[in-house]
PDB file of C-alpha atoms in Angstrom:
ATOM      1  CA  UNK A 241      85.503  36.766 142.987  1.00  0.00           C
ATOM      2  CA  UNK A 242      83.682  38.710 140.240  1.00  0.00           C
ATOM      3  CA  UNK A 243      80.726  41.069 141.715  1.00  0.00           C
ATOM      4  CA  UNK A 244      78.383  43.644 140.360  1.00  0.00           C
ATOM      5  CA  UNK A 245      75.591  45.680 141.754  1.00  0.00           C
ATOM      6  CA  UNK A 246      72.791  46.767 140.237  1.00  0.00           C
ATOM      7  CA  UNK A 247      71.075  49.857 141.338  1.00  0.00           C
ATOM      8  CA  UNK A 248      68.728  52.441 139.499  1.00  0.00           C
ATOM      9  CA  UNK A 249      69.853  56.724 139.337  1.00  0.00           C
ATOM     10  CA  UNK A 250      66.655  58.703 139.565  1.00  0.00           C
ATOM     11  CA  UNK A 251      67.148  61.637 138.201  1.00  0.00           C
ATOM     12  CA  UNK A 252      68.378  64.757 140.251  1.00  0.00           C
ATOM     13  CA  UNK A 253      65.561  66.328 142.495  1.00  0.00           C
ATOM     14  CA  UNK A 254      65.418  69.827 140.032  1.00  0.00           C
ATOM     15  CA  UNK A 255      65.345  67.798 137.449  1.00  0.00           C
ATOM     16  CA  UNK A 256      62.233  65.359 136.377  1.00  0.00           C
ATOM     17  CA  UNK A 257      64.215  63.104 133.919  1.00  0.00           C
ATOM     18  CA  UNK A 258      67.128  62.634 132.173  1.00  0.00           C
ATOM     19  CA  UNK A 259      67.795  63.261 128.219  1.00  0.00           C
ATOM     20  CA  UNK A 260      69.789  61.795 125.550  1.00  0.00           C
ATOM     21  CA  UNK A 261      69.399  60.678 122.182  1.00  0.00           C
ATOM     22  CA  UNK A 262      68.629  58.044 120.736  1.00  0.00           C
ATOM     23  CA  UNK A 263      70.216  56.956 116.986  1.00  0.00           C
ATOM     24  CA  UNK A 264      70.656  53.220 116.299  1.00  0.00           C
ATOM     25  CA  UNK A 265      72.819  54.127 112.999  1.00  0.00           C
ATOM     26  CA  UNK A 266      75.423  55.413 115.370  1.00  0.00           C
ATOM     27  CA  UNK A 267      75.686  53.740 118.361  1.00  0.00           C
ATOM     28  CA  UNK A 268      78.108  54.967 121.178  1.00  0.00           C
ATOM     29  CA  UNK A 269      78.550  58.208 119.526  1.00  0.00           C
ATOM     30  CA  UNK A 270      77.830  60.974 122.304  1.00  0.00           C
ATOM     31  CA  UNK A 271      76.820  64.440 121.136  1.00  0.00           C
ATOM     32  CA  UNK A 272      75.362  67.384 122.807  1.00  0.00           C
ATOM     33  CA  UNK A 273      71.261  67.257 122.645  1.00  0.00           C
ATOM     34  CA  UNK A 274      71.239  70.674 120.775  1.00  0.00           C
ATOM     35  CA  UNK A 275      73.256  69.147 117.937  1.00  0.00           C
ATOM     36  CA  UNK A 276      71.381  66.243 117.288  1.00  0.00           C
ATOM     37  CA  UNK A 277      67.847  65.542 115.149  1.00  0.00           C
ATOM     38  CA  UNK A 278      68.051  62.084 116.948  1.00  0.00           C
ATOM     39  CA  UNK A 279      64.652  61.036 118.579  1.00  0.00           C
ATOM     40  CA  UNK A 280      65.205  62.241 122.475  1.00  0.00           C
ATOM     41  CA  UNK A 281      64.647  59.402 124.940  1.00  0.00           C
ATOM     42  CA  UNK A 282      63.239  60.678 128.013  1.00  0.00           C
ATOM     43  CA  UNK A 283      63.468  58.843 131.403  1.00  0.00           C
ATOM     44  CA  UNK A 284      63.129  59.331 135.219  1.00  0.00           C
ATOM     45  CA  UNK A 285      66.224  56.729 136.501  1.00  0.00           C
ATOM     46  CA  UNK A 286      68.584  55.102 134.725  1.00  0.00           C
ATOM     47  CA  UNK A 287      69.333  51.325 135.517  1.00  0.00           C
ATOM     48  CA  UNK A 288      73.044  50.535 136.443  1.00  0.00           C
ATOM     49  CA  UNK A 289      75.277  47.228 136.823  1.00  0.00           C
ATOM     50  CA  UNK A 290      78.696  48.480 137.655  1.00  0.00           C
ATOM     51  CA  UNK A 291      82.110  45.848 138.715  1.00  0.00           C
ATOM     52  CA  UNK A 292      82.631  46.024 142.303  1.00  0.00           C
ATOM     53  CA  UNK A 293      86.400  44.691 143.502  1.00  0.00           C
ATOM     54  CA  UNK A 294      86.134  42.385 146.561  1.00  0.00           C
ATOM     55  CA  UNK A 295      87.965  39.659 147.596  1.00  0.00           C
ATOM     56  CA  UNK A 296      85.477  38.727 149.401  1.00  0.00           C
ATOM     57  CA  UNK A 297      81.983  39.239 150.384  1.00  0.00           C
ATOM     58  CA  UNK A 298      82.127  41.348 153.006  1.00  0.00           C
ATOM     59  CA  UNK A 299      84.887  43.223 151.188  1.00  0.00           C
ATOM     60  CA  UNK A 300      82.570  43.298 148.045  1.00  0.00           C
ATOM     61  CA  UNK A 301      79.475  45.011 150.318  1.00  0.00           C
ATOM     62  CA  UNK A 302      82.226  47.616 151.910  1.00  0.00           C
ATOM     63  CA  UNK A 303      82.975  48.887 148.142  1.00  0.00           C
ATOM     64  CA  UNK A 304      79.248  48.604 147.201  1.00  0.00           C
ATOM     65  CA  UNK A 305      77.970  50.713 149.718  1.00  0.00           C
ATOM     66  CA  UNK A 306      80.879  53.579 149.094  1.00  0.00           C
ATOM     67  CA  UNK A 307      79.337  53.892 145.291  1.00  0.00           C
ATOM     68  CA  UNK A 308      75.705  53.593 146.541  1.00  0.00           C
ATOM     69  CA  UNK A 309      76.094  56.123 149.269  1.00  0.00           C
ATOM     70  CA  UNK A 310      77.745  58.323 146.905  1.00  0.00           C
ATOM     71  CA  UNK A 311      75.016  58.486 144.410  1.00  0.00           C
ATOM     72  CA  UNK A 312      71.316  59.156 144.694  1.00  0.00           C
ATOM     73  CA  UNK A 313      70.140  55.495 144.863  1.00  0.00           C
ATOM     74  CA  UNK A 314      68.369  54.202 147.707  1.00  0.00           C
ATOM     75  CA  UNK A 315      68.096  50.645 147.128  1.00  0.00           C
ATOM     76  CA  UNK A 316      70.934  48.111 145.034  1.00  0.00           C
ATOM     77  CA  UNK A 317      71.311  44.347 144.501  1.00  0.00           C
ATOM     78  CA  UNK A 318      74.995  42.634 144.650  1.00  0.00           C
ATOM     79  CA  UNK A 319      75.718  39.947 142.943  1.00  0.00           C
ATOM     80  CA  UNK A 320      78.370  37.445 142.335  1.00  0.00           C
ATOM     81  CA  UNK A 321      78.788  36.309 138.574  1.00  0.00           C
ATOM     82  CA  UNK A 322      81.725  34.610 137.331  1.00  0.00           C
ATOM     83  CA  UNK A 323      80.702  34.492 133.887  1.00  0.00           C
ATOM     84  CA  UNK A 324      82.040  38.798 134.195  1.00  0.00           C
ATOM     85  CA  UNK A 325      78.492  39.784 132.340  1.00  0.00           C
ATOM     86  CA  UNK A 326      77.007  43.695 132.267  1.00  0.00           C
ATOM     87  CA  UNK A 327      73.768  42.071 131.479  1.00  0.00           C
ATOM     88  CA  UNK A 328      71.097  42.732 134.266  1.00  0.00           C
ATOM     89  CA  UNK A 329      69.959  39.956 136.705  1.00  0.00           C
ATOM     90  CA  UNK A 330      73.002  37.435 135.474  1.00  0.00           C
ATOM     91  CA  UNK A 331      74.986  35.475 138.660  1.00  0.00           C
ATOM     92  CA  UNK A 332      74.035  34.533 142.011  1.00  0.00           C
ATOM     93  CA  UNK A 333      72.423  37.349 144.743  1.00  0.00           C
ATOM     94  CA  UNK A 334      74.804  37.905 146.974  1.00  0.00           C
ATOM     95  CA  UNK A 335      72.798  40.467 149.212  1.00  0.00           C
ATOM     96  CA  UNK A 336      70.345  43.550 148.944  1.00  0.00           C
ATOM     97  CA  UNK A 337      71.044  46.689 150.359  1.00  0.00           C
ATOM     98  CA  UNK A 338      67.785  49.111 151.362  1.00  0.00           C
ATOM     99  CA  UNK A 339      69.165  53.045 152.615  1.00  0.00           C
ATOM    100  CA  UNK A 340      68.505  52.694 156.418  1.00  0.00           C
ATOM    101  CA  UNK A 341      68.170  49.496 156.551  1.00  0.00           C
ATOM    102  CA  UNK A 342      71.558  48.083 155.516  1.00  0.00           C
ATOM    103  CA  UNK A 343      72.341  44.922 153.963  1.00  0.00           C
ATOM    104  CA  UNK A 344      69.867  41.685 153.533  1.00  0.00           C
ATOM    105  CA  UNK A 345      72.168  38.377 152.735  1.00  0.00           C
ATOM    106  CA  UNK A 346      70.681  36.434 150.450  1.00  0.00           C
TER     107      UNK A 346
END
């Protein structure tokens, strides 16, 4: 089976956003903020959909939770989507997970 899980990454507690620029002439080029006149885009989380290998779907929620306990999100949605899509909210939920709560089938 093909799953994802989408989460959101505040940004880090010292910090109250994350930076980057912005330039739609040259997308997917990565250069350091100082050495840019691109516009700045300022945020407080960044939204994520990410692969996650499982077999199955308990498998699928074991491998979830190892990348959403390793990274400052609290809450994440796992889906299953065939169709192998980064888009956001594409495929069937799977389950929720909530930190201290665990996992919610759907």
């Amino acid at each position: 089976m093909t799953y994802f899980l989408e989460y959101t990454i505040p940004a880090a507690p010292d910090n109250a956003e994350f930076e980057f620029p912005h330039d739609e002439i040259q997308t997917g080029t990565t250069i350091p903020l100082s050495e840019t006149d691109a516009e700045i885009v300022h945020t407080p989380e960044l939204p994520a959909r990410t692969g996650i290998i499982g077999a199955t779907v308990p498998e699928a929620k074991l491998e979830a939770e190892q990348l959403i306990m390793h990274s400052r999100a609290t809450e994440a949605t796992l889906y299953e989507d065939p169709s192998n899509s980064l888009q956001a909210g594409i495929g069937n939920v799977v389950a929720t997970f909530v930190e201290g709560r665990g996992w919610q089938d759907a």
